[in-house]
C-alpha positions as protocol buffer text, in pm:
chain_id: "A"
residue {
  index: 1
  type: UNK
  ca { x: 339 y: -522 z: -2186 }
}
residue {
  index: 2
  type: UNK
  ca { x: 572 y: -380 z: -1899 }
}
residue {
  index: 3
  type: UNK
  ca { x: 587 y: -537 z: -1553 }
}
residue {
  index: 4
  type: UNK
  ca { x: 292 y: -372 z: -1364 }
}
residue {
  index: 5
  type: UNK
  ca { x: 340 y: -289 z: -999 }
}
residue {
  index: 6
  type: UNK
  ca { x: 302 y: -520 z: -764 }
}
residue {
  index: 7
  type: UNK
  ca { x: -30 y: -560 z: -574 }
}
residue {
  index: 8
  type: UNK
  ca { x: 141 y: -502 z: -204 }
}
residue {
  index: 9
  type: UNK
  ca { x: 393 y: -236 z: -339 }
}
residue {
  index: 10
  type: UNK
  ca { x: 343 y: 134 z: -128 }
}
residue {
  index: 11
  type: UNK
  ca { x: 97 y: 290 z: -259 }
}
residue {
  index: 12
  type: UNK
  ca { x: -32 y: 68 z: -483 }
}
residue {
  index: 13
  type: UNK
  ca { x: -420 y: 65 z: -545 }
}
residue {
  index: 14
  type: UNK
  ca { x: -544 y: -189 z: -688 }
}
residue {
  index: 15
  type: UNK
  ca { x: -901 y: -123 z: -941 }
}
residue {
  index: 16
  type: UNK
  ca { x: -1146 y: -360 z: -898 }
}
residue {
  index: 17
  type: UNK
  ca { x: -1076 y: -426 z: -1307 }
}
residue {
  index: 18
  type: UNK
  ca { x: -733 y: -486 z: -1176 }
}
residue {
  index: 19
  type: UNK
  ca { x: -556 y: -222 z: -1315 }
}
residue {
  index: 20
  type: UNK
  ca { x: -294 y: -148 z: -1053 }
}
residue {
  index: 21
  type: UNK
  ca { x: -216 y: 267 z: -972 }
}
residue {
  index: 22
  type: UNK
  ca { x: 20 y: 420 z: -739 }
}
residue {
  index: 23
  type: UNK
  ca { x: -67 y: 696 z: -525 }
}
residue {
  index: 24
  type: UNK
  ca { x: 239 y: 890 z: -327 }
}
residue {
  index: 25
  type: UNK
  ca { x: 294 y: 1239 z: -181 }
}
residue {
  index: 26
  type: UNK
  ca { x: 599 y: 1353 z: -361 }
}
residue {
  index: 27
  type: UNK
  ca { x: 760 y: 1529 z: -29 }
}
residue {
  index: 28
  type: UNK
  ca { x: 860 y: 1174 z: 67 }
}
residue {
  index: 29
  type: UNK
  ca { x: 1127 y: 965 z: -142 }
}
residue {
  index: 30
  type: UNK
  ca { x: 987 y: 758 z: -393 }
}
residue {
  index: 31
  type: UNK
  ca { x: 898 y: 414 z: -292 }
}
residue {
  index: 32
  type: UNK
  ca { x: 1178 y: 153 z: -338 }
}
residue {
  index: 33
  type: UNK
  ca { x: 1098 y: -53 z: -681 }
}
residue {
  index: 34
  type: UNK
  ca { x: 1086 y: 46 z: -1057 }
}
residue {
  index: 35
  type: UNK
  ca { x: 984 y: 402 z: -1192 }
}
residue {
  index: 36
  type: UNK
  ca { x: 650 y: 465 z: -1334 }
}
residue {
  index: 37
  type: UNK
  ca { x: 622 y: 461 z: -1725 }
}
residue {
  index: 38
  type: UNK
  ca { x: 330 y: 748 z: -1669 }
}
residue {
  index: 39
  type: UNK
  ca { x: 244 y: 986 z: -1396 }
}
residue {
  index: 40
  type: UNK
  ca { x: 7 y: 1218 z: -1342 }
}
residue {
  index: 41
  type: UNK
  ca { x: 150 y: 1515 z: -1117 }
}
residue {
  index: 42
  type: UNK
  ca { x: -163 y: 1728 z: -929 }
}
residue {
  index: 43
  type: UNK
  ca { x: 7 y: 2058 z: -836 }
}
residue {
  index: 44
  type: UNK
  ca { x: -46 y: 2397 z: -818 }
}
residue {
  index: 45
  type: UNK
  ca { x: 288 y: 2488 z: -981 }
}
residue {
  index: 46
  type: UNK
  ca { x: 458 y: 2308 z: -1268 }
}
residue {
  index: 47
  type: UNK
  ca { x: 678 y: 1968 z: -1108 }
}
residue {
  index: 48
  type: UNK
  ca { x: 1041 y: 1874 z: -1222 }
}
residue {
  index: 49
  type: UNK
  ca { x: 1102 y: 1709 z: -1523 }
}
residue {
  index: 50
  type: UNK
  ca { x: 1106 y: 1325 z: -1494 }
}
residue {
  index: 51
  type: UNK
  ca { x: 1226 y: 1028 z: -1699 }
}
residue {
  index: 52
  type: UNK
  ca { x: 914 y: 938 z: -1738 }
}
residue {
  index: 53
  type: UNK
  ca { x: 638 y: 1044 z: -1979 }
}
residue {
  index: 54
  type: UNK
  ca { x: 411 y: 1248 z: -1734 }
}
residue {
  index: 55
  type: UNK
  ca { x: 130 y: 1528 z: -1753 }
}
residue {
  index: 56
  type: UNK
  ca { x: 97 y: 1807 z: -1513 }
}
residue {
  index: 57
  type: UNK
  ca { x: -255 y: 1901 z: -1360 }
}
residue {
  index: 58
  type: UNK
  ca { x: -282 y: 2243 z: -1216 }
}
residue {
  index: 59
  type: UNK
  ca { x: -431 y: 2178 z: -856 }
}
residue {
  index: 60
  type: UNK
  ca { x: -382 y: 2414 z: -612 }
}
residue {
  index: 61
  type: UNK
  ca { x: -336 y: 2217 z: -262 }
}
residue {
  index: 62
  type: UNK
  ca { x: -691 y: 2156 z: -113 }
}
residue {
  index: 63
  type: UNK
  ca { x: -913 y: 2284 z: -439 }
}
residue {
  index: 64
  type: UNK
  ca { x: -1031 y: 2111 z: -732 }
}
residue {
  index: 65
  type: UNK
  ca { x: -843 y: 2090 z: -1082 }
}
residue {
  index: 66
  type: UNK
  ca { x: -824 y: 2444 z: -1290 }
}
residue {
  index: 67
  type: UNK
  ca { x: -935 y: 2267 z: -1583 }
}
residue {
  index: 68
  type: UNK
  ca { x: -1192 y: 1980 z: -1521 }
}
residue {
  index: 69
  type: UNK
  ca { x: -1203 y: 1931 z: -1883 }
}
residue {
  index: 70
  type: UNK
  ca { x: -838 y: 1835 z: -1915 }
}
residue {
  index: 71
  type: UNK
  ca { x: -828 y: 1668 z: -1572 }
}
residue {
  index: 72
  type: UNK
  ca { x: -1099 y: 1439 z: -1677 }
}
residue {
  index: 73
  type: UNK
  ca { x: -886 y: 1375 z: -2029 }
}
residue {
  index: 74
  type: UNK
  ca { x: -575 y: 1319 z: -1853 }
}
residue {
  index: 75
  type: UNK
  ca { x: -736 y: 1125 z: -1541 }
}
residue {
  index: 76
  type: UNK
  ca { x: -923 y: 886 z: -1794 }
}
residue {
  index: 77
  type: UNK
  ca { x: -540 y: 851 z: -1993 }
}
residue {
  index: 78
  type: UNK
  ca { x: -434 y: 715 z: -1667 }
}
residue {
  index: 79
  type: UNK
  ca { x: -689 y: 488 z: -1655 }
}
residue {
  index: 80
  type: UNK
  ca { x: -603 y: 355 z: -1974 }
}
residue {
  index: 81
  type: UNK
  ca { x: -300 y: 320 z: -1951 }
}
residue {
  index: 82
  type: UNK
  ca { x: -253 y: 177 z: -1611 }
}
residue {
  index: 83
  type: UNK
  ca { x: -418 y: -184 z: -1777 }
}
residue {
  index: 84
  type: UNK
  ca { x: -45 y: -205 z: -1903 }
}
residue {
  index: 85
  type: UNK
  ca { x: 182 y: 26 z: -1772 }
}
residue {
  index: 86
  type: UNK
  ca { x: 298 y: 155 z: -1395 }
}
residue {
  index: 87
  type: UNK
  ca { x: 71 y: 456 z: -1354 }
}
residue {
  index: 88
  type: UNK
  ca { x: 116 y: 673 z: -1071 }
}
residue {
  index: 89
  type: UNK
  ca { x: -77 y: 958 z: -942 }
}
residue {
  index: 90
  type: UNK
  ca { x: 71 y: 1212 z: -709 }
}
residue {
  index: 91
  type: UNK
  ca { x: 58 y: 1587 z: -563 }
}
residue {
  index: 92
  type: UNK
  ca { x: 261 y: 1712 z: -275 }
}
residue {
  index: 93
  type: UNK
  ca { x: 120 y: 1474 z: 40 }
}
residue {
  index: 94
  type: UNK
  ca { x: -63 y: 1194 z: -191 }
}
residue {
  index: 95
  type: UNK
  ca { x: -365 y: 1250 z: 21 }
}
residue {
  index: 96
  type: UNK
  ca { x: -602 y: 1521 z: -57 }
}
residue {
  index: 97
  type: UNK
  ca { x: -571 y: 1545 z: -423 }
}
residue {
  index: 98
  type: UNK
  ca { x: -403 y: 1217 z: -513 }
}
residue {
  index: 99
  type: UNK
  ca { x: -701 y: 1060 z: -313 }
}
residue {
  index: 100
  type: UNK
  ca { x: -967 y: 1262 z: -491 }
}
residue {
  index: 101
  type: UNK
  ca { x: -767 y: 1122 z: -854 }
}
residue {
  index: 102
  type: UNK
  ca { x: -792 y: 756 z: -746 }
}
residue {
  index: 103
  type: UNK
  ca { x: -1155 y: 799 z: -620 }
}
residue {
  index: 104
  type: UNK
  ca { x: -1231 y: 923 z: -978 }
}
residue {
  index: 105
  type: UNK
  ca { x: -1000 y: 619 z: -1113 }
}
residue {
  index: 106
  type: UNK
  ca { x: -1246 y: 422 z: -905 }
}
residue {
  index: 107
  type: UNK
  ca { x: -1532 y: 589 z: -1061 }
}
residue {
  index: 108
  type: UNK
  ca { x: -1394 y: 503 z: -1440 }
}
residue {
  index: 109
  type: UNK
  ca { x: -1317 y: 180 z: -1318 }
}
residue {
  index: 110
  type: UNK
  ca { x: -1722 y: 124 z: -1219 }
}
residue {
  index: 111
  type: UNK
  ca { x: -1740 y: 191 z: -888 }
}
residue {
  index: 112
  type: UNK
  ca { x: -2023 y: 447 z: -794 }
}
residue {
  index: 113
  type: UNK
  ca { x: -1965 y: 772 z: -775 }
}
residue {
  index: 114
  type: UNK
  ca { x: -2163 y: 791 z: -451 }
}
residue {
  index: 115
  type: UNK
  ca { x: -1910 y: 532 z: -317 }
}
residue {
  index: 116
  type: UNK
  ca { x: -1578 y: 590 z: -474 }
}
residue {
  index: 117
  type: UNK
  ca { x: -1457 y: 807 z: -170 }
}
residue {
  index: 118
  type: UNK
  ca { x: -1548 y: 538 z: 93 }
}
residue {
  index: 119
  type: UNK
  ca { x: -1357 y: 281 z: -160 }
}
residue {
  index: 120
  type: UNK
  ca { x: -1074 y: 473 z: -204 }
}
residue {
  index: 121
  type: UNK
  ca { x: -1032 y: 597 z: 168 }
}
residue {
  index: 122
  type: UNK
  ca { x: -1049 y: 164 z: 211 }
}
residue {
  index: 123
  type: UNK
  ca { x: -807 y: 60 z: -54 }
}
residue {
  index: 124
  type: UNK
  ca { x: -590 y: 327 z: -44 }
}
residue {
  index: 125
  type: UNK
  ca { x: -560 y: 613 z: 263 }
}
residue {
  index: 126
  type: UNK
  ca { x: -822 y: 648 z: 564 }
}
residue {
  index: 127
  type: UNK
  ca { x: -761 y: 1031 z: 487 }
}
residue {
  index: 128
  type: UNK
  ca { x: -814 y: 1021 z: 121 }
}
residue {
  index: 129
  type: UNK
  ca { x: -1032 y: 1303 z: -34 }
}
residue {
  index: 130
  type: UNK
  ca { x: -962 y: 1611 z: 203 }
}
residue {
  index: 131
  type: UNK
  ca { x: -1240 y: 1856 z: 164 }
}
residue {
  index: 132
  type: UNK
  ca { x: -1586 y: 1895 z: 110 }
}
residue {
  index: 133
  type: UNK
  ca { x: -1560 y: 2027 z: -257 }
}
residue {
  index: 134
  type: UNK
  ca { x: -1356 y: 1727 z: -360 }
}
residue {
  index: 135
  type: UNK
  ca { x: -1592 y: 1481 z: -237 }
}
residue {
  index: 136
  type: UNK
  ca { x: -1840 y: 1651 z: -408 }
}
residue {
  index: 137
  type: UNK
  ca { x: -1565 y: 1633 z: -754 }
}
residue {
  index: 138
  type: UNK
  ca { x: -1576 y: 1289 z: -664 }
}
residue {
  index: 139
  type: UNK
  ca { x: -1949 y: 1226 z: -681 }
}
residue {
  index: 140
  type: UNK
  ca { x: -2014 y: 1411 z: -968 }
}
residue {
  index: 141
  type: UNK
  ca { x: -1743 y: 1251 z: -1181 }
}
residue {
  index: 142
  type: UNK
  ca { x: -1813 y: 1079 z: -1478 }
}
């Protein structure tokens, strides 16, 4: 088992299971502290290469994921894996969509649907989950 993140790292989110996940926009420097050992990148164009084993999501900014099939494959791989590795989830400002990824985290993780925004917009960014179509994502998630 690696060295998870630590609970008051940036960006850290911590599930109430206690898996710990890192949110970030990636137009700021990464946060000071160890790489992740899996990311999950939520863009509308394919992301650098990392060092990192890491899956792209096509997400245009301020829509939902092209493929809800695969985002719910990769999102729940996330899950899974972030009860023993540094997971981090991240699209260009780490709000809109990297908020809508954690709230369905949240959702995996057994917090309502129906609640998962207000949790993550608590635990993570007061601005989490943008629009009205990805609150929606959100509540529908399972």
């Amino acid at each position: 088992m690696s060295e998870r993140w630590a609970a008051d790292a940036e960006g850290v989110v911590t599930l109430p299971s206690g898996r710990r996940v890192r949110g970030r926009g990636l137009r700021r420097p990464a946060p000071a502290g160890p790489d992740p050992e899996f990311g999950v990148y939520l863009l509308g164009s394919e992301p650098p290469a990392t060092a990192w084993e890491s899956r792209w999501l096509r997400w245009p900014d301020f829509r939902l994921p092209a493929d809800r099939r695969r985002a719910a494959e990769v999102l729940h791989e996330a899950w899974l894996r972030a009860a023993t590795e540094r997971v981090e989830l991240a699209c260009f400002g780490g709000r809109g969509r990297t908020g809508t990824a954690l709230a369905c985290l949240a959702v995996l993780d057994g917090v309502p649907p129906e609640q998962a925004v207000a949790w993550v917009r608590g635990h993570y960014h007061r601005r989490a989950v943008e629009t009205p179509w990805q609150r929606r994502y959100v509540q529908r998630y399972r």
